[in-house]
Amino acid sequence: MADHDTLPIPGTTLFDGDAAAKGYALNALCYSFNDAANRQAFLDDEDAYCARFDLTPVQRKAVADRDVLGMIAAGGNIYYLAKLAGIFGLNVQDVGALQTGKTVAEFKQMLLDQGKDLAHG
Amino acid sequence: MAEVVGAYFTSHVPAIGGAIHRGDQQTPYWKPFFDGFLRVHEWLAEVKPDVAVVFNNDHGLNFFLDCLPTFAVGAAHEYHNADEGWGLPLYKSFAGHPALSWHIIEQLVGDEFDPATCQKMKVDHALSIPFELAWPDVDAWPVKIVPVAINTVQHPLPSAKRCLALGRSIHRALASWQGDERIVVIGTGGLSHQLDGARAGFMNPEYDRFCLDNLASDPDALTHHSIHDIVRLSGTQGVEVLNWIAARGALGPTAREVHRNYHIPISNTAAATLLLDPV
């Protein structure tokens, strides 16, 4: 491993073994949302549904607060968290806005701006 | 003898599936991306593949963190999509080619790779969307598939060098396969994008151009970056370029670029489409 491989990347959390171990219960909750019946059960009684997954208090609070950065800090992986976001009809621009403190319109404009100087093709 | 007829690479952003479902291909937002597939359709009609070896990454449909292989080769008779939890349409099923899958697995293990082997494997949008883009008007896919899943979710990820070597091992398997199939290799995902964290929305056209410029002529150039480098340069999900690197290895030693399209943004992603011919 090169020395610079240990340097943090700003605004970025690598989902490594530590995160995967810490986040297992939270990610298991989100993975269960591949099943429509589980999505409905979550909507019907969020507390009761989350109680099945043995979340840490920090993870439960992050879910309750819809705090995406908090979920990531608690070991959530975005591919699984996206399934939770989907329950609320949120797409990756909505989730991007939540994480960057932008409005959704500002976040979308930031994406568009990155392409405006490209010669196409 | 079987022939490797070429390689097709494309982004697999889930929102593409929504755009297809709504018929948005010619709207201003989507047209620059979808127009890049007219040449893909012509090329596929020219090279006429009947088998596809597809390098892709699961997004939490088939694999969870309880058991997450670094490399997994499908060896099923058929592969099905299923509910991914975020409202995508359900995609068509695929016919497998288990005999070729096991031939590839024999070669890989003979070359000292240690893949998981999956006689059942659900396939997600990372596999289905490239097919929807390539063959938009078919009732059933015209090719059988061998899916190869690379872990791009949980670090440590396999290095770019290892993925290129994996692809080259699969090329040796294809070169020795005694069937008469016409085989296309497919790499899906990328290019630069990051969905998570305060850097969400990050893209990097400069690094993407480096990848696109070197993939045909000097794929080893892409292996000089560590995974950490690739995350820094390409974003946390930009590491899906590993699928492209492995597919390039499977194409064979030398290649020529036929077609390229690059567009920012599609959803949160720098979207790219590339065709390579073997030389």
Coordinates of N, CA and C in Angstrom, one line a residue, chain A residues 4-5 7 9-17 20 24 27-28 31 33-34 36 39 69 72 77-80 82-83 92-93 96 99-100 107 110-112 114-115 118 120-121, chain B residues 32 57 59-66 83-86 153-155 194-201 203 205 226 228-229 231-232 236-237 240 260-265 267-268:
Chain A
H4 N 0.3 7.3 0.4 CA -0.8 8.2 0.2 C -2.2 7.5 0.2
D5 N -2.1 6.1 0.3 CA -3.4 5.4 0.4 C -4.0 5.5 1.8
L7 N -4.1 8.5 3.2 CA -4.6 9.9 3.4 C -6.1 10.0 3.2
I9 N -9.8 11.1 2.0 CA -10.3 11.8 0.8 C -11.4 12.7 1.3
P10 N -11.4 14.0 1.1 CA -12.4 14.9 1.7 C -13.8 14.5 1.3
G11 N -14.7 14.5 2.4 CA -16.1 14.3 2.1 C -16.4 12.9 1.7
T12 N -15.5 11.9 2.1 CA -15.6 10.6 1.6 C -15.3 9.6 2.7
T13 N -16.2 8.6 2.8 CA -16.0 7.5 3.8 C -15.9 6.2 3.0
L14 N -14.8 5.5 3.2 CA -14.7 4.2 2.5 C -15.4 3.2 3.3
F15 N -16.3 2.4 2.7 CA -17.0 1.4 3.3 C -16.1 0.2 3.4
D16 N -15.4 0.1 4.5 CA -14.4 -0.9 4.7 C -14.9 -1.9 5.8
G17 N -14.0 -2.8 6.2 CA -14.4 -3.8 7.2 C -15.0 -3.2 8.5
A20 N -18.4 -1.9 7.7 CA -19.3 -3.0 7.4 C -19.7 -3.7 8.7
Y24 N -23.6 -3.3 10.2 CA -24.3 -4.5 9.7 C -25.8 -4.5 10.0
N27 N -27.6 -1.8 7.7 CA -27.6 -2.3 6.3 C -28.6 -3.5 6.1
A28 N -28.7 -4.3 7.2 CA -29.6 -5.4 7.1 C -31.1 -4.9 7.1
Y31 N -31.5 -3.6 3.5 CA -31.5 -4.8 2.6 C -32.9 -5.4 2.6
F33 N -35.6 -4.1 2.6 CA -36.6 -3.4 1.8 C -36.6 -3.8 0.3
N34 N -35.8 -4.8 0.0 CA -36.0 -5.4 -1.4 C -37.4 -6.0 -1.5
A36 N -41.4 -5.8 -0.9 CA -42.4 -4.8 -0.8 C -43.2 -4.9 0.5
R39 N -41.3 -3.1 3.2 CA -41.4 -1.6 3.0 C -42.7 -1.2 3.6
L69 N -26.0 11.5 6.3 CA -24.6 11.5 6.8 C -24.5 10.8 8.1
I72 N -24.4 7.1 7.4 CA -23.1 6.7 6.8 C -22.1 6.6 8.0
N77 N -24.2 1.8 4.2 CA -23.6 1.8 2.9 C -24.7 2.4 1.9
I78 N -24.3 3.3 1.0 CA -25.2 4.0 0.2 C -26.1 3.1 -0.6
Y79 N -25.6 2.0 -1.1 CA -26.4 1.1 -1.9 C -27.6 0.5 -1.1
Y80 N -27.4 0.3 0.1 CA -28.5 -0.2 1.0 C -29.3 0.9 1.4
A82 N -30.0 3.5 -0.1 CA -30.9 4.0 -1.2 C -32.2 3.3 -1.2
K83 N -32.2 2.0 -0.7 CA -33.5 1.3 -0.6 C -34.4 1.9 0.5
V92 N -31.3 9.8 -6.0 CA -30.0 10.1 -5.6 C -29.7 11.6 -5.6
Q93 N -30.5 12.4 -6.4 CA -30.3 13.8 -6.3 C -30.8 14.3 -5.0
G96 N -28.3 13.4 -2.5 CA -27.1 14.2 -2.6 C -27.3 15.6 -2.0
Q99 N -27.1 15.5 1.7 CA -25.8 15.3 2.3 C -24.9 16.5 2.1
T100 N -25.2 17.4 1.1 CA -24.3 18.5 0.8 C -24.9 19.8 1.3
F107 N -28.4 21.2 -6.1 CA -27.6 20.0 -6.3 C -27.6 19.6 -7.8
M110 N -25.5 21.9 -9.8 CA -24.1 21.5 -9.7 C -23.7 20.4 -10.6
L111 N -24.6 19.4 -10.7 CA -24.3 18.3 -11.6 C -24.3 18.8 -13.1
L112 N -25.3 19.6 -13.4 CA -25.3 20.1 -14.8 C -24.1 20.9 -15.1
Q114 N -21.1 20.7 -14.2 CA -19.9 19.9 -14.5 C -19.8 19.5 -15.9
G115 N -20.9 19.5 -16.6 CA -20.9 19.0 -18.0 C -20.9 20.2 -19.0
L118 N -17.9 20.6 -21.6 CA -17.5 19.4 -22.3 C -17.8 19.5 -23.8
H120 N -18.9 17.4 -26.7 CA -19.6 16.2 -26.6 C -19.0 15.1 -27.5
G121 N -19.2 13.9 -27.1 CA -18.9 12.7 -28.0 C -17.6 12.1 -27.5
Chain B
P32 N -28.6 13.3 -25.5 CA -27.2 13.2 -25.7 C -26.6 11.8 -25.3
N57 N -21.4 -5.3 -11.1 CA -21.4 -5.4 -9.7 C -22.8 -5.4 -9.1
H59 N -25.7 -4.6 -6.5 CA -26.0 -3.4 -5.6 C -26.9 -3.8 -4.4
G60 N -26.7 -5.0 -3.9 CA -27.5 -5.4 -2.8 C -28.8 -6.1 -3.2
L61 N -28.8 -6.8 -4.3 CA -29.9 -7.6 -4.7 C -29.6 -9.1 -4.4
N62 N -28.5 -9.6 -5.0 CA -28.1 -11.0 -4.8 C -27.2 -11.2 -3.6
F63 N -26.3 -10.3 -3.4 CA -25.4 -10.4 -2.3 C -25.7 -9.4 -1.2
F64 N -25.5 -9.9 0.1 CA -25.5 -9.0 1.2 C -24.2 -9.1 1.9
L65 N -24.0 -8.4 3.0 CA -22.8 -8.3 3.7 C -22.5 -9.6 4.5
D66 N -23.5 -10.5 4.6 CA -23.3 -11.8 5.3 C -22.3 -12.7 4.5
D83 N -37.1 -7.3 -7.4 CA -37.4 -6.0 -6.7 C -36.1 -5.6 -6.1
E84 N -35.6 -4.4 -6.5 CA -34.4 -3.8 -5.9 C -34.7 -2.8 -4.8
G85 N -36.0 -2.6 -4.6 CA -36.4 -1.8 -3.4 C -36.6 -0.3 -3.7
W86 N -36.3 0.1 -4.9 CA -36.4 1.6 -5.1 C -37.3 1.9 -6.3
V153 N -18.4 -2.9 -3.5 CA -19.2 -2.4 -2.4 C -18.4 -2.2 -1.2
Q154 N -17.8 -3.3 -0.8 CA -17.1 -3.4 0.6 C -15.6 -3.5 0.4
H155 N -14.9 -2.5 0.9 CA -13.4 -2.5 0.8 C -12.9 -3.6 1.8
Q194 N -20.0 9.8 -7.4 CA -20.0 9.6 -6.0 C -21.4 9.9 -5.4
L195 N -22.1 8.9 -4.8 CA -23.4 9.1 -4.3 C -23.4 9.5 -2.8
D196 N -22.4 9.2 -2.1 CA -22.4 9.3 -0.7 C -21.4 10.3 -0.1
G197 N -21.8 10.9 1.0 CA -20.9 11.8 1.7 C -21.0 13.2 1.3
A198 N -20.3 14.0 2.0 CA -20.3 15.5 1.7 C -19.7 15.8 0.3
R199 N -19.0 14.8 -0.4 CA -18.5 15.0 -1.7 C -19.5 14.4 -2.8
A200 N -20.7 14.0 -2.3 CA -21.7 13.5 -3.3 C -21.8 14.5 -4.5
G201 N -21.9 13.9 -5.7 CA -22.0 14.8 -6.9 C -20.7 15.0 -7.6
M203 N -17.7 14.4 -9.9 CA -17.3 13.7 -11.1 C -16.0 14.2 -11.6
P205 N -14.1 14.5 -15.3 CA -13.9 14.2 -16.7 C -12.5 13.9 -17.1
S226 N -3.9 2.8 -7.4 CA -4.5 1.9 -6.3 C -6.0 2.2 -6.2
H228 N -7.5 3.2 -3.6 CA -7.6 4.5 -3.0 C -7.5 5.7 -4.0
D229 N -6.5 5.5 -4.9 CA -6.4 6.5 -5.9 C -7.6 6.6 -6.8
V231 N -10.7 5.8 -6.0 CA -11.8 6.5 -5.3 C -11.6 8.0 -5.3
R232 N -10.3 8.4 -5.0 CA -10.1 9.8 -5.0 C -10.3 10.5 -6.3
T236 N -16.6 7.4 -5.0 CA -16.7 6.1 -4.3 C -17.4 5.0 -5.2
Q237 N -18.3 5.5 -6.1 CA -18.9 4.5 -7.0 C -18.2 4.5 -8.4
E240 N -16.5 1.4 -10.1 CA -17.1 0.5 -11.0 C -16.3 0.3 -12.3
R260 N -17.2 6.0 -29.2 CA -17.2 6.5 -27.8 C -18.3 7.6 -27.7
N261 N -18.9 7.6 -26.6 CA -19.8 8.7 -26.2 C -19.6 9.0 -24.7
Y262 N -19.6 10.3 -24.4 CA -19.3 10.7 -23.0 C -20.2 11.9 -22.7
H263 N -21.0 11.8 -21.6 CA -21.9 12.9 -21.3 C -22.1 13.1 -19.8
I264 N -22.1 14.3 -19.4 CA -22.3 14.7 -18.0 C -23.5 15.6 -18.0
P265 N -24.5 15.5 -17.0 CA -24.6 14.3 -16.1 C -25.7 13.4 -16.6
S267 N -28.2 11.5 -14.2 CA -28.4 11.4 -12.7 C -27.1 12.0 -12.1
N268 N -26.4 11.3 -11.2 CA -25.2 11.9 -10.5 C -23.9 11.4 -11.2

